[in-house]
Amino acid sequence: MSTTTDDVDTKKPTEIFRLDYKPLDLIVSKINMDFNIRDGKTIVESEMFIEKNPKLLENDWDPNAIHDLVLDGDETSITLLEVTLDGKVLKEGDDYALDSTKLIIKNPPSGSLLKTRVSIVPEDNTQLSGLYQSSGPMYCTQCEAMGFRRITYYPDRPDNMAVFERIRLEADKENYPILLSNGNLLEEGDVVDTEDGRHYAIWSDPYPKPSYLFAIVAGKLGKISDSYTTSPSGRKVDLNIYSDPKDAHKLQYAMTSLKNSMDWDQTRYGLEYDLDLYNIVAVDSFNMGAMENKGLNVFNTAYVLADPETATDSDYERVEAVIGHEYFHNWTGNRVTCRDWFQLTLKEGLTVFRDQEFSGDMNSAAVKRIEGVQMLRASQFAQDAGPMSHSIRPNSYISMDNFYTATVYNKGAEIIRMYQTLVGVDGFRKGMDLYFERHDGSAVTCDEFLSAMSDANNIDLSQFSNWYSTPGTPIVTYEHSYSSDTKKWTLTLTQSSESTLGPLHIPISIGLLDKTSGEEVLSTTVLNLKEETQVFEFDDIDRDVIPSLLRGFSAPIKLIPADGASVDEKALAYLAARDTDGFNKWESTQALSTSLIFQVMNDSDDSVELLGDDAFYSSKTWTYVQEAFERTLENYDSNDYSILAYALTLPSQGSLTELIDTGDDVDPIAIHTARGNVKKSLARKFQIQLKKRYDSLTDDGDVEFKVDSTSIGRRLLRNVCLQYLCSISTTEEEQTIAAALAKNHYETATCMTDKVSALNCLASMDGSAAASVVNDRDEIIQRFYEEANGDALVLDKWFAIQAMADLPDILDRVKALKEHPDFTLKNPNRCRSLIGGFTANPGGFHAANGDGYKFVRSVLEELDPINASVSSRLSSSLITWKKYNFESRGKLMKNELEELSKLTPISDDLFEIVSKGLN
Ligand code: BES
Ligand code: ZN
């Protein structure tokens, strides 16, 4: 995983290329393993059955040639003790070659049995890849993408599918009473013939799988159990979710979500679960969100534990989504897996799409779509605009861990969504059926998915396939006209992208609304944009219309008016009020607010609030924004509270940043200030209505805590009102009132969502005009800490909220928090809360003197040797320097990257991001 000081001059990290793919000559077709777990040392014995790769064609195999067996192994993690082939002890040099990343067995015959014995030290594994210790203590594994090679020598690539037939775990019974692996439990018992107190379990997984889906867990765990009977087969599946015993009461929501996922996949795709057991284990220290290991998912506690005292509504939503995601992988990922890691989007893009559809069906489809697009724009568009831009099927990587990206995942999901838009929901289902019919049990490429969709629907998707090889966000420009004489409405679309294979096939959903009545003249229709420029003509349109373009965000593109024309704000205002497409209705309000924020940023003296600035208040854009805001705020008829809340929420700092395309002149503080000023102006203008809405939502509160869409939406809308109200805080009186409101919100809160929301407001109050506010703020910060009572996930929130506070001395605060006894770089969640939170804080991270960048660099230096996967992820905050004015910020950010590049040793993960960031 890392390059050590000794070989830093001699060994450059190697880059792997997609087009270099070669099938294996020899594979491991079956494996038995024995884990002897002891404090400070675990011995792993493996028996591997070697076979000629059955996928090879006859003329790909020369019976007279030498066929070496190449096993991957990471010498920083494993020590080789012994190798035997068919009972004979092998000698280094004569029979095998060993280097820091490989064990090569010379020409073993097909049909031979290879045995290895290695030792590993999970207790020292801070990288959290391979077998490691998490708090509890417990042992657990993370093998995707390349963790299995940190456990034993093996062809650690997804096209080696093997039956893991007999996995034996042995450990101390008192400390590790629960022993789990994939598949079914064959046998368990006490070890009688050795010293006291040890026990074992033997597991077997009948489904062939790649090594990245392997898992074991050993620990003292609490659990909840349930069962599910599949349909139509009627298989009874035992469901268990394990966690630290003290958290077991927080597992019920995950269990319900699991059963809902099982139902949904049966109903929507006819897919049933295929083992008699489904286990999930929650672990404290985990690099990612969760992992779909066959029959034994391992979850970051943050995505499985949920109860009203500790989880916010978004936490609940994420638990449901992640449980669904990992469950859906059982078919899209496990039964049909990836041939090589360049195909990652085959399983991840598809499974993200499936989890999005699941969440949409369980809650509100429009809300889910809004959240999905917000996320895509803020992180994926940003990635595509920077040095890590890559296509959803990348061409090369140094560290695969760096390619679990918003592009592969979220843009990948958009590509899948486009198939569905093109062939319809039923056509998509037919394509999925054919995909499973053809490829169940194999490791395939994205091309196979495309062929299944194309063949099942009898359509030509060859041009569509360009999406897989095109990085960057395509731009589509539009222009339209209407002739009352010919009754023709004409739309001209022009695309530009980084495609090297000609134009992309882009589905553009549109609708047309009557310009006066708002009546839908053309309901949602999908246009196939295939040429660079294409003219679409609509006949028999007997009145002028307002088009609603890119409905439901039918393609991951930027849609802008042709020839640099500015957007028609009048049309946006119209759509904000009347569009029948829920997504576009919201989109129009966002576009108007964006335009207003940019005007404020460019025109006004940004240090003043807009109160009383008559010229501004009478501007057209302001009027449109205000009308839309008021209409939403005063809409007491709808109980679709989440939609109302999203319509009232201004576009995020991330999505605003991404919309500026002046090349190198983004000023994050100016964006932040302008956004803040628009927010305050709206708050002042509608103070009375906001308070009225807030109060009425308070009165409507559920007596009992519920997590249904209506209750979640009600809390969200109420908290949006609270944020606006708290932003009115210039004078002493205003500051006192805002603090009192937030404090009361906190004190009367009956759930974590409201506590977090109140603390968020308070954390940014500087008491500049009212010193007492500082006491209120600090008192609630302290109370939140005490009420957390040591709960790790609540403490994560405590760190994150403070790290994101808008306070002048934020850097000193974050530095102090880093020294807090509850802070540790070893736990990824904690690290992301404080350090990740800080990198998302425009005032702190982007402070003009560069101290924010410097601080992050120094943390990365400390973190990289501990956990390369987390350090490289956090380092991406620094690689966007080209966006910012070089003299004021770009240079400072770049300097820190240059400092980082000198780090020795440096992990491959961090090296890749830093060097791409510098080029
Ligand atoms: N297979 C991944 C987990 C993973 C990613 C392991 C990278 C190792 C390296 C899993 O299915 C996944 O995608 N998890 C996501 C959450 C999901 C809801 C998008 C994650 O962990 O963030
Ligand atoms: Zn996944």
Short mmCIF file of C-alpha atoms and ligand atoms in Angstrom, two decimals, residues 142-145 212 286 288-292 321-322 325-326 329 347-348 352 355 401 404 409 873, ligand 1:
data_model
loop_
_atom_site.label_atom_id
_atom_site.label_comp_id
_atom_site.label_asym_id
_atom_site.label_seq_id
_atom_site.Cartn_x
_atom_site.Cartn_y
_atom_site.Cartn_z
CA GLN A 142 -12.50 -5.15 4.09
CA CYS A 143 -11.33 -6.73 0.86
CA GLU A 144 -12.64 -4.50 -1.93
CA ALA A 145 -10.81 -3.52 -3.98
CA TYR A 212 -13.13 -8.87 -2.92
CA PHE A 286 -14.51 1.60 8.36
CA MET A 288 -16.28 3.55 3.38
CA GLY A 289 -20.01 3.43 4.03
CA ALA A 290 -20.65 -0.29 3.73
CA MET A 291 -19.60 -3.42 1.87
CA GLU A 292 -21.67 -6.04 0.09
CA ALA A 321 -30.45 3.75 1.08
CA VAL A 322 -27.22 2.02 2.06
CA HIS A 325 -27.62 -0.54 -1.97
CA GLU A 326 -25.62 -3.37 -0.42
CA HIS A 329 -25.47 -5.74 -5.01
CA LYS A 347 -21.86 -2.73 -10.50
CA GLU A 348 -21.70 0.63 -8.71
CA VAL A 352 -26.65 3.39 -7.10
CA ASP A 355 -30.90 2.31 -4.59
CA ASP A 401 -9.17 3.12 -4.17
CA TYR A 404 -14.52 4.95 -6.13
CA TYR A 409 -20.94 6.09 -8.89
CA ARG A 873 -9.82 11.39 -0.18
N1 BES B 1 -18.62 -1.80 -2.73
C1 BES B 1 -18.80 -0.57 -2.05
C2 BES B 1 -17.92 -0.39 -0.87
C3 BES B 1 -16.46 -0.14 -1.16
C4 BES B 1 -16.07 0.91 -1.91
C5 BES B 1 -15.49 -0.89 -0.62
C6 BES B 1 -14.72 1.14 -2.15
C7 BES B 1 -14.16 -0.67 -0.87
C8 BES B 1 -13.77 0.35 -1.62
C9 BES B 1 -20.23 -0.42 -1.57
O1 BES B 1 -21.17 -1.14 -2.26
C10 BES B 1 -20.57 1.01 -1.74
O2 BES B 1 -20.64 1.45 -2.84
N2 BES B 1 -20.77 1.73 -0.66
C11 BES B 1 -20.99 3.15 -0.65
C12 BES B 1 -22.37 3.50 -0.21
C13 BES B 1 -23.40 3.41 -1.28
C14 BES B 1 -24.77 3.70 -0.75
C15 BES B 1 -23.12 4.30 -2.46
C16 BES B 1 -19.99 3.73 0.31
O3 BES B 1 -19.36 2.96 1.02
O4 BES B 1 -19.83 4.95 0.31
#
